[in-house]
């Protein structure tokens, strides 16, 4: 019985101690919270929200970037210098099909004189102002690229639709006469106020057939390159206009 009573007393003592600890801890927490609350500064001394001005933006919309073709559709706006050397720069041209060596260059205001077949009459009738030419070679293949310049995109489009014949090949600088009396491959395209043409074949005078993929590829690659050169003129003009102060 004594052990039992002692055990009961001991158990009660532990419970009392636990209860005392719990109450004491809760009391301390409440005291600290009240003290922290009382230590806050009065409302008048708290920092006020920022009164700095909000960022301001111009209500004037920026000028839209003009399309490159807008500056190539007419001679009135397409005023940058235009030469064969400027349109076909450098000595070599690296394209997907390989490296092409640039040969002779030529420019003439008599467009019909640099055309074969009915093309000369078509260029003249539509007001061709000048015809720029360059010849490129790769291995045994030679291609002459021609760029006919008109006053307007409408005149160029009309000339392209009416075109028959081809640009006259341009020999020189080690390139023999080619594509004058044999079968060659030619292309004709137009962009803005320009008609760009190619005539390509073999340097040794051999006739071109549909199986001669090197000739076809050279003509296509050089035609695409010429388009990009023309387009670059429009990009340069549009960029210059966009960078200039608004009137």
XYZ file of N, CA and C in Angstrom:
741
model
N 0.834 -1.197 0.000
C 0.000 0.000 0.000
C 0.862 1.237 0.000
N 1.947 1.204 0.801
C 2.813 2.380 0.827
C 3.425 2.631 -0.541
N 3.848 1.520 -1.172
C 4.429 1.701 -2.515
C 3.391 2.247 -3.483
N 2.179 1.735 -3.285
C 1.124 2.218 -4.175
C 0.824 3.671 -3.912
N 0.733 4.018 -2.615
C 0.454 5.419 -2.284
C 1.575 6.312 -2.740
N 2.807 5.821 -2.527
C 3.964 6.618 -2.944
C 3.969 6.818 -4.444
N 3.576 5.715 -5.106
C 3.506 5.823 -6.566
C 2.476 6.823 -6.980
N 1.360 6.854 -6.322
C 0.312 7.816 -6.666
C 0.782 9.218 -6.414
N 1.445 9.394 -5.276
C 1.964 10.725 -4.943
C 2.984 11.164 -5.964
N 3.871 10.244 -6.373
C 4.903 10.587 -7.354
C 4.287 10.968 -8.675
N 3.294 10.235 -9.091
C 2.622 10.543 -10.349
C 1.968 11.897 -10.301
N 1.329 12.178 -9.201
C 0.698 13.490 -9.053
C 1.711 14.599 -9.071
N 2.876 14.360 -8.517
C 3.927 15.373 -8.488
C 4.424 15.691 -9.882
N 4.623 14.652 -10.660
C 5.070 14.867 -12.053
C 4.039 15.661 -12.827
N 2.773 15.310 -12.619
C 1.712 16.029 -13.327
C 1.684 17.477 -12.926
N 1.904 17.728 -11.628
C 1.897 19.110 -11.158
C 3.043 19.894 -11.755
N 4.209 19.247 -11.828
C 5.378 19.926 -12.402
C 5.128 20.266 -13.866
N 4.580 19.305 -14.617
C 4.295 19.541 -16.032
C 3.320 20.674 -16.193
N 2.269 20.667 -15.357
C 1.265 21.730 -15.447
C 1.885 23.072 -15.158
N 2.764 23.105 -14.148
C 3.416 24.363 -13.790
C 4.274 24.868 -14.922
N 5.009 23.973 -15.558
C 5.882 24.362 -16.671
C 5.065 24.913 -17.813
N 3.984 24.240 -18.143
C 3.153 24.681 -19.254
C 2.601 26.063 -18.995
N 2.108 26.292 -17.848
C 1.531 27.599 -17.511
C 2.588 28.670 -17.547
N 3.758 28.360 -17.038
C 4.841 29.342 -17.000
C 5.280 29.731 -18.403
N 5.432 28.752 -19.275
C 5.852 29.033 -20.646
C 4.834 29.896 -21.354
N 3.566 29.550 -21.206
C 2.525 30.336 -21.852
C 2.517 31.767 -21.347
N 2.763 31.950 -20.129
C 2.767 33.287 -19.538
C 3.925 34.109 -20.072
N 5.109 33.460 -20.171
C 6.273 34.177 -20.694
C 6.045 34.629 -22.132
N 5.483 33.752 -22.994
C 5.240 34.096 -24.400
C 4.316 35.295 -24.503
N 3.272 35.285 -23.664
C 2.346 36.407 -23.697
C 3.020 37.687 -23.278
N 3.897 37.632 -22.320
C 4.595 38.817 -21.837
C 5.501 39.391 -22.912
N 6.237 38.517 -23.620
C 7.135 38.981 -24.683
C 6.352 39.619 -25.816
N 5.221 39.054 -26.177
C 4.413 39.596 -27.269
C 3.908 40.979 -26.925
N 3.440 41.158 -25.672
C 2.941 42.468 -25.262
C 4.050 43.493 -25.276
N 5.241 43.079 -24.839
C 6.362 44.022 -24.796
C 6.758 44.455 -26.197
N 6.777 43.505 -27.135
C 7.143 43.846 -28.510
C 6.129 44.790 -29.118
N 4.835 44.568 -28.809
C 3.781 45.421 -29.352
C 3.914 46.843 -28.824
N 4.239 46.937 -27.491
C 4.350 48.260 -26.888
C 5.563 49.018 -27.400
N 6.588 48.282 -27.935
C 7.811 48.953 -28.385
C 7.703 49.498 -29.802
N 6.617 49.213 -30.567
C 6.457 49.725 -31.928
C 6.317 51.232 -31.903
N 6.853 51.925 -32.874
C 6.724 53.390 -32.901
C 5.297 53.777 -33.210
N 4.880 54.972 -32.791
C 3.521 55.431 -33.109
C 3.343 55.563 -34.608
N 2.076 55.585 -35.028
C 1.768 55.619 -36.461
C 2.404 56.808 -37.147
N 2.465 57.933 -36.484
C 2.979 59.152 -37.104
C 4.441 59.035 -37.484
N 5.195 58.132 -36.779
C 6.624 58.025 -37.059
C 6.952 56.950 -38.076
N 5.961 56.170 -38.547
C 6.219 55.134 -39.540
C 6.498 55.773 -40.901
N 7.395 55.175 -41.691
C 7.699 55.766 -43.006
C 6.471 55.735 -43.903
N 6.266 56.811 -44.647
C 5.120 56.903 -45.551
C 5.454 56.265 -46.884
N 4.442 55.858 -47.659
C 4.692 55.267 -48.983
C 5.451 56.235 -49.869
N 6.200 55.677 -50.832
C 6.996 56.502 -51.737
C 6.108 57.450 -52.522
N 6.565 58.685 -52.660
C 5.802 59.692 -53.403
C 6.482 60.052 -54.716
N 7.484 59.213 -55.153
C 8.181 59.512 -56.406
C 7.228 59.342 -57.587
N 7.455 60.117 -58.644
C 6.570 60.112 -59.812
C 6.673 58.797 -60.574
N 5.568 58.364 -61.142
C 5.558 57.151 -61.957
C 6.272 57.426 -63.274
N 6.881 56.386 -63.896
C 7.568 56.606 -65.179
C 6.596 57.073 -66.243
N 7.066 57.964 -67.097
C 6.232 58.503 -68.161
C 6.698 57.978 -69.514
N 5.762 57.692 -70.374
C 6.062 57.184 -71.701
C 5.476 58.127 -72.743
N 6.205 58.247 -73.848
C 5.743 59.136 -74.914
C 4.460 58.599 -75.527
N 3.544 59.507 -75.793
C 2.282 59.122 -76.428
C 2.414 59.035 -77.940
N 3.597 59.411 -78.460
C 3.824 59.373 -79.903
C 4.345 57.992 -80.292
N 3.632 57.300 -81.132
C 4.039 55.958 -81.557
C 5.274 56.047 -82.448
N 6.214 55.086 -82.322
C 7.398 55.111 -83.187
C 7.012 54.891 -84.640
N 7.817 55.459 -85.522
C 7.532 55.296 -86.943
C 7.720 53.842 -87.353
N 6.807 53.298 -88.145
C 6.968 51.910 -88.589
C 8.182 51.770 -89.501
N 8.848 50.616 -89.402
C 10.004 50.364 -90.257
C 9.508 50.104 -91.676
N 9.944 50.887 -92.643
C 9.444 50.710 -94.012
C 9.941 49.413 -94.632
N 9.201 48.919 -95.598
C 9.596 47.710 -96.309
C 10.721 48.043 -97.284
N 11.734 47.175 -97.401
C 12.828 47.443 -98.353
C 12.337 47.666 -99.777
N 11.277 46.953 -100.175
C 10.793 47.101 -101.546
C 10.241 48.498 -101.812
N 9.812 49.204 -100.766
C 9.302 50.562 -100.948
C 10.367 51.479 -101.545
N 11.630 51.184 -101.255
C 12.720 52.022 -101.746
C 13.304 51.514 -103.053
N 12.799 50.393 -103.540
C 13.310 49.831 -104.788
C 12.279 49.849 -105.909
N 11.070 50.276 -105.603
C 10.004 50.232 -106.606
C 10.068 51.370 -107.615
N 10.788 52.429 -107.287
C 10.861 53.562 -108.210
C 12.235 54.205 -108.161
N 12.632 54.798 -109.276
C 13.929 55.468 -109.351
C 13.971 56.688 -108.443
N 12.806 57.280 -108.159
C 12.755 58.475 -107.321
C 13.219 58.193 -105.896
N 13.002 56.984 -105.394
C 13.387 56.648 -104.025
C 14.647 55.784 -103.966
N 14.913 55.066 -105.030
C 16.092 54.195 -105.084
C 17.259 54.998 -105.654
N 17.881 55.792 -104.790
C 18.865 56.774 -105.261
C 20.310 56.443 -104.908
N 20.562 55.333 -104.235
C 21.941 54.977 -103.881
C 22.741 54.677 -105.148
N 24.056 54.919 -105.118
C 24.884 54.618 -106.298
C 24.728 53.161 -106.726
N 24.711 52.932 -108.020
C 24.531 51.582 -108.549
C 25.563 51.328 -109.636
N 26.486 50.406 -109.361
C 27.526 50.032 -110.316
C 27.658 48.518 -110.329
N 28.293 48.001 -111.376
C 28.514 46.558 -111.452
C 29.437 46.098 -110.322
N 30.464 46.891 -110.028
C 31.397 46.525 -108.958
C 30.717 46.562 -107.593
N 29.780 47.483 -107.407
C 29.072 47.556 -106.134
C 28.056 46.444 -105.968
N 27.427 46.047 -107.062
C 26.420 44.990 -107.001
C 27.056 43.606 -106.928
N 28.245 43.473 -107.531
C 28.963 42.190 -107.540
C 30.370 42.396 -106.973
N 30.500 42.569 -105.658
C 31.801 42.873 -105.058
C 32.679 41.628 -104.891
N 33.938 41.877 -104.545
C 34.851 40.782 -104.234
C 35.384 40.070 -105.460
N 36.279 39.101 -105.209
C 36.880 38.343 -106.299
C 36.357 36.928 -106.396
N 35.901 36.383 -105.255
C 35.340 35.036 -105.223
C 34.019 35.054 -104.473
N 33.191 34.098 -104.800
C 31.868 34.013 -104.190
C 31.647 32.583 -103.721
N 31.446 32.404 -102.423
C 31.230 31.070 -101.866
C 29.744 30.836 -101.636
N 29.200 29.884 -102.362
C 27.800 29.512 -102.235
C 27.719 28.023 -101.912
N 26.509 27.510 -101.769
C 26.350 26.104 -101.385
C 26.988 25.152 -102.392
N 26.943 25.520 -103.669
C 27.487 24.649 -104.703
C 28.993 24.687 -104.803
N 29.638 25.589 -104.073
C 31.090 25.702 -104.115
C 31.520 27.143 -104.272
N 32.766 27.335 -104.659
C 33.339 28.668 -104.819
C 33.349 29.063 -106.289
N 32.804 30.239 -106.565
C 32.766 30.769 -107.923
C 33.772 31.910 -108.040
N 34.518 31.904 -109.110
C 35.492 32.958 -109.358
C 34.854 34.031 -110.229
N 34.972 35.272 -109.780
C 34.386 36.362 -110.558
C 35.316 36.752 -111.694
N 34.732 36.911 -112.874
C 35.483 37.321 -114.055
C 35.217 38.777 -114.392
N 34.932 39.079 -115.647
C 34.756 40.470 -116.078
C 33.436 41.078 -115.613
N 33.426 42.413 -115.544
C 32.232 43.196 -115.226
C 31.962 44.155 -116.376
N 30.700 44.546 -116.537
C 30.358 45.510 -117.587
C 29.064 46.219 -117.222
N 28.920 47.448 -117.702
C 27.693 48.221 -117.518
C 27.471 49.057 -118.767
N 26.225 49.143 -119.205
C 25.908 49.928 -120.393
C 24.521 50.535 -120.279
N 24.370 51.712 -120.857
C 23.062 52.345 -120.919
C 22.264 51.882 -122.126
N 22.933 51.194 -123.050
C 22.268 50.632 -124.224
C 21.935 49.175 -123.919
N 20.817 48.956 -123.247
C 20.467 47.616 -122.770
C 20.345 46.608 -123.906
N 19.809 47.043 -125.041
C 19.609 46.128 -126.166
C 20.929 45.594 -126.699
N 22.006 46.370 -126.542
C 23.306 45.953 -127.063
C 23.895 44.794 -126.262
N 23.384 44.561 -125.046
C 23.904 43.486 -124.202
C 22.892 42.354 -124.073
N 22.010 42.234 -125.072
C 20.982 41.190 -125.047
C 20.970 40.437 -126.366
N 20.507 39.201 -126.321
C 20.401 38.374 -127.513
C 18.943 38.070 -127.825
N 18.665 37.865 -129.096
C 17.311 37.525 -129.510
C 16.352 38.677 -129.286
N 15.116 38.339 -128.940
C 14.066 39.347 -128.773
C 14.197 40.139 -127.479
N 15.094 39.732 -126.600
C 15.209 40.412 -125.308
C 15.584 41.880 -125.466
N 16.457 42.184 -126.418
C 16.885 43.565 -126.607
C 15.719 44.502 -126.871
N 14.802 44.090 -127.750
C 13.641 44.917 -128.057
C 12.716 45.072 -126.863
N 12.566 44.015 -126.071
C 11.705 44.067 -124.883
C 12.277 45.049 -123.857
N 13.570 44.988 -123.629
C 14.196 45.890 -122.663
C 14.046 47.344 -123.109
N 14.281 47.590 -124.373
C 14.185 48.956 -124.894
C 12.757 49.480 -124.834
N 11.789 48.649 -125.198
C 10.389 49.077 -125.227
C 9.862 49.430 -123.841
N 10.415 48.816 -122.809
C 9.938 49.066 -121.444
C 10.803 50.067 -120.681
N 11.734 50.698 -121.394
C 12.487 51.791 -120.786
C 13.660 51.379 -119.923
N 14.367 50.319 -120.287
C 15.549 49.905 -119.526
C 16.573 51.036 -119.503
N 17.037 51.388 -118.303
C 17.980 52.494 -118.138
C 19.435 52.055 -118.243
N 19.739 50.904 -117.695
C 21.092 50.358 -117.808
C 21.071 48.863 -117.541
N 22.098 48.192 -118.043
C 22.221 46.749 -117.865
C 23.612 46.460 -117.312
N 23.643 45.893 -116.114
C 24.895 45.551 -115.439
C 25.138 44.056 -115.589
N 26.397 43.670 -115.870
C 26.697 42.247 -116.047
C 27.958 41.842 -115.289
N 27.987 40.565 -114.906
C 29.164 39.967 -114.276
C 29.197 38.497 -114.663
N 30.394 37.973 -114.882
C 30.546 36.553 -115.217
C 31.260 35.835 -114.082
N 30.742 34.662 -113.739
C 31.341 33.814 -112.705
C 31.638 32.439 -113.305
N 32.721 31.823 -112.845
C 33.080 30.489 -113.327
C 33.357 29.557 -112.158
N 33.090 28.289 -112.401
C 33.438 27.232 -111.445
C 33.711 25.981 -112.260
N 34.967 25.542 -112.244
C 35.335 24.407 -113.073
C 35.136 24.748 -114.541
N 34.434 23.887 -115.255
C 34.190 24.125 -116.675
C 32.908 24.876 -116.961
N 32.226 25.366 -115.920
C 30.949 26.070 -116.086
C 31.161 27.579 -115.979
N 30.493 28.319 -116.850
C 30.538 29.784 -116.810
C 29.113 30.320 -116.855
N 28.849 31.349 -116.041
C 27.515 31.959 -115.977
C 27.665 33.472 -115.987
N 26.920 34.132 -116.862
C 26.850 35.594 -116.846
C 25.525 36.004 -116.216
N 25.612 36.906 -115.246
C 24.431 37.458 -114.588
C 24.215 38.867 -115.117
N 22.978 39.194 -115.465
C 22.652 40.536 -115.927
C 21.543 41.140 -115.083
N 21.654 42.432 -114.788
C 20.626 43.143 -114.031
C 20.185 44.346 -114.852
N 18.941 44.308 -115.325
C 18.371 45.412 -116.096
C 17.601 46.319 -115.149
N 17.851 47.622 -115.233
C 17.272 48.592 -114.302
C 16.230 49.442 -115.023
N 15.038 49.553 -114.419
C 13.934 50.319 -114.997
C 13.528 51.446 -114.046
N 12.645 52.318 -114.516
C 12.199 53.433 -113.680
C 11.181 53.014 -112.626
N 10.460 51.924 -112.880
C 9.411 51.518 -111.951
C 9.298 50.000 -111.885
N 8.661 49.537 -110.813
C 8.430 48.103 -110.660
C 7.469 47.596 -111.730
N 6.525 48.437 -112.132
C 5.582 48.034 -113.164
C 6.259 47.766 -114.491
N 7.210 48.624 -114.863
C 7.937 48.438 -116.120
C 8.786 47.169 -116.072
N 9.394 46.906 -114.924
C 10.218 45.703 -114.785
C 9.366 44.444 -114.877
N 8.207 44.461 -114.227
C 7.324 43.292 -114.273
C 6.846 43.024 -115.698
N 6.553 44.079 -116.418
C 6.101 43.932 -117.805
C 7.214 43.363 -118.678
N 8.439 43.850 -118.481
C 9.574 43.354 -119.256
C 9.840 41.885 -118.957
N 9.690 41.514 -117.701
C 9.921 40.120 -117.325
C 8.909 39.198 -118.003
N 7.654 39.611 -118.054
C 6.617 38.792 -118.672
C 6.809 38.682 -120.186
N 7.338 39.714 -120.796
C 7.516 39.729 -122.251
C 8.859 39.146 -122.695
N 9.742 38.891 -121.756
C 11.121 38.524 -122.090
C 11.212 37.247 -122.923
N 11.990 37.337 -123.982
C 12.371 36.197 -124.820
C 13.846 36.384 -125.140
N 14.556 35.315 -125.405
C 15.989 35.445 -125.617
C 16.705 35.471 -124.279
N 17.914 35.996 -124.247
C 18.668 36.021 -122.996
C 19.714 37.120 -123.013
N 20.286 37.371 -121.849
C 21.356 38.350 -121.741
C 22.583 37.802 -122.467
N 23.368 38.676 -123.090
C 24.563 38.241 -123.815
C 25.660 37.870 -122.825
N 26.261 36.697 -123.017
C 27.343 36.273 -122.127
C 28.503 37.255 -122.216
N 29.244 37.379 -121.112
C 30.336 38.348 -121.025
C 31.665 37.620 -120.842
N 32.477 37.497 -121.899
C 33.790 36.858 -121.774
C 34.839 37.877 -121.323
N 36.044 37.379 -121.081
C 37.142 38.250 -120.676
C 37.765 37.774 -119.383
N 38.936 38.336 -119.054
C 39.664 37.965 -117.832
C 39.892 36.456 -117.758
N 40.257 35.859 -118.884
C 40.526 34.429 -118.925
C 39.328 33.570 -119.250
N 38.154 34.173 -119.369
C 36.941 33.417 -119.702
C 36.712 33.533 -121.207
N 36.666 32.410 -121.925
C 36.465 32.471 -123.380
C 35.019 32.825 -123.727
N 34.778 33.113 -124.978
C 33.411 33.358 -125.443
C 32.598 32.076 -125.246
N 31.417 32.197 -124.672
C 30.578 31.023 -124.425
C 29.112 31.408 -124.615
N 28.295 30.417 -124.827
C 26.841 30.594 -124.951
C 26.454 31.617 -126.026
N 27.117 31.549 -127.160
C 26.739 32.430 -128.271
C 26.120 31.628 -129.418
N 26.661 30.446 -129.670
C 26.183 29.659 -130.819
C 25.817 28.230 -130.429
N 25.596 27.989 -129.152
C 25.260 26.645 -128.692
C 24.111 26.718 -127.694
N 23.603 25.564 -127.306
C 22.486 25.516 -126.358
C 23.000 25.791 -124.949
N 22.377 26.766 -124.281
C 22.729 27.105 -122.904
C 21.453 27.222 -122.079
N 21.614 27.384 -120.814
C 20.459 27.505 -119.929
C 20.347 28.948 -119.433
N 19.140 29.516 -119.477
C 18.937 30.903 -119.057
C 17.778 31.001 -118.074
N 17.795 32.057 -117.244
C 16.707 32.327 -116.297
C 16.368 33.811 -116.352
N 15.123 34.148 -116.017
C 14.668 35.539 -115.981
C 13.746 35.724 -114.781
N 14.041 36.713 -113.947
C 13.222 37.016 -112.774
C 13.150 38.531 -112.591
N 12.209 38.970 -111.781
C 12.065 40.404 -111.518
C 11.771 40.639 -110.045
N 12.306 41.744 -109.529
C 12.003 42.194 -108.177
C 12.075 43.714 -108.167
N 10.993 44.337 -107.686
C 10.915 45.798 -107.664
C 11.171 46.335 -109.076
N 12.098 47.277 -109.234
C 12.318 47.850 -110.568
C 13.481 47.186 -111.310
N 13.817 45.980 -110.903
C 14.944 45.257 -111.496
C 14.488 43.951 -112.150
N 15.068 43.652 -113.303
C 14.940 42.333 -113.920
C 16.338 41.725 -113.883
N 16.464 40.549 -113.270
C 17.784 39.917 -113.195
C 17.755 38.597 -113.955
N 18.793 38.399 -114.767
C 18.837 37.290 -115.717
C 20.157 36.534 -115.594
N 20.155 35.284 -116.030
C 21.397 34.517 -116.113
C 21.423 33.743 -117.424
N 22.618 33.508 -117.927
C 22.830 32.585 -119.035
C 24.076 31.784 -118.683
N 23.953 30.464 -118.695
C 25.063 29.626 -118.260
C 25.279 28.425 -119.159
N 26.527 28.030 -119.252
C 26.878 26.873 -120.069
C 28.303 26.449 -119.804
N 28.880 25.755 -120.771
C 30.241 25.242 -120.620
C 31.244 26.158 -121.318
N 32.388 26.282 -120.704
C 33.437 27.137 -121.258
C 33.974 26.597 -122.583
N 33.882 25.288 -122.769
C 34.415 24.706 -124.008
C 33.389 24.688 -125.139
N 32.206 25.257 -124.900
C 31.215 25.352 -125.960
C 30.285 24.167 -126.084
N 30.409 23.179 -125.218
C 29.530 22.013 -125.286
C 28.088 22.417 -124.996
N 27.139 21.799 -125.692
C 25.724 22.111 -125.491
C 25.249 21.607 -124.129
N 24.380 22.366 -123.507
C 23.826 22.005 -122.197
C 22.599 21.123 -122.396
N 22.511 20.067 -121.595
C 21.334 19.195 -121.598
C 20.713 19.198 -120.204
N 19.547 18.592 -120.074
C 18.872 18.538 -118.779
C 19.661 17.736 -117.746
N 20.576 16.916 -118.212
C 21.381 16.105 -117.294
C 22.538 16.888 -116.682
N 22.797 18.092 -117.185
C 23.935 18.884 -116.702
C 23.531 19.692 -115.466
N 23.432 18.997 -114.356
C 22.950 19.630 -113.120
C 23.888 20.713 -112.604
N 25.180 20.619 -112.898
C 26.117 21.649 -112.442
C 25.785 23.003 -113.056
N 25.376 23.003 -114.318
C 25.016 24.253 -114.989
C 23.732 24.815 -114.390
N 22.756 23.953 -114.164
C 21.480 24.396 -113.591
C 21.680 24.950 -112.182
N 22.478 24.249 -111.399
C 22.693 24.694 -110.026
C 23.438 26.018 -109.987
N 24.434 26.173 -110.831
C 25.194 27.429 -110.862
C 24.287 28.598 -111.230
N 23.442 28.405 -112.226
C 22.530 29.473 -112.624
C 21.556 29.835 -111.518
N 21.013 28.827 -110.852
C 20.047 29.078 -109.777
C 20.702 29.774 -108.586
N 21.890 29.318 -108.212
C 22.572 29.922 -107.063
C 22.953 31.374 -107.339
N 23.453 31.640 -108.526
C 23.857 33.005 -108.849
C 22.645 33.920 -109.027
N 21.536 33.368 -109.476
C 20.307 34.153 -109.569
C 19.819 34.543 -108.176
N 19.836 33.588 -107.251
C 19.426 33.865 -105.872
C 20.360 34.873 -105.214
N 21.649 34.724 -105.451
C 22.624 35.669 -104.902
C 22.346 37.085 -105.413
N 22.041 37.212 -106.689
C 21.767 38.528 -107.268
C 20.523 39.148 -106.647
N 19.489 38.339 -106.448
C 18.292 38.843 -105.767
C 18.645 39.389 -104.384
N 19.465 38.661 -103.649
C 19.837 39.110 -102.303
C 20.625 40.413 -102.342
N 21.454 40.578 -103.350
C 22.212 41.822 -103.484
C 21.280 43.002 -103.761
N 20.305 42.783 -104.606
C 19.327 43.840 -104.891
C 18.520 44.156 -103.634
N 18.069 43.114 -102.952
C 17.267 43.299 -101.742
C 18.050 44.056 -100.673
N 19.350 43.799 -100.601
C 20.192 44.478 -99.611
C 20.190 45.989 -99.822
N 20.048 46.435 -101.065
C 19.948 47.876 -101.330
C 18.717 48.453 -100.628
N 17.611 47.729 -100.720
C 16.388 48.189 -100.073
C 16.497 48.186 -98.562
N 17.145 47.163 -98.006
C 17.332 47.091 -96.553
C 18.165 48.274 -96.070
N 19.234 48.590 -96.795
C 20.094 49.711 -96.409
C 19.328 51.031 -96.458
N 18.516 51.213 -97.495
C 17.747 52.452 -97.622
C 16.687 52.552 -96.530
N 16.015 51.441 -96.227
C 14.981 51.441 -95.190
C 15.589 51.702 -93.814
N 16.737 51.107 -93.538
C 17.404 51.307 -92.251
C 17.840 52.757 -92.085
N 18.334 53.346 -93.150
C 18.758 54.746 -93.099
C 17.567 55.660 -92.836
N 16.445 55.365 -93.471
C 15.247 56.179 -93.279
C 14.707 56.040 -91.862
N 14.741 54.815 -91.315
C 14.228 54.584 -89.968
C 15.088 55.273 -88.913
N 16.384 55.411 -89.185
C 17.296 56.022 -88.221
C 17.302 57.544 -88.293
N 16.781 58.111 -89.370
C 16.787 59.564 -89.527
C 15.703 60.192 -88.659
N 15.902 61.438 -88.186
C 14.898 62.102 -87.343
C 13.572 62.260 -88.071
N 12.490 62.173 -87.318
C 11.163 62.350 -87.908
C 10.991 63.787 -88.364
N 10.316 64.035 -89.485
C 10.124 65.404 -89.976
C 9.215 66.205 -89.055
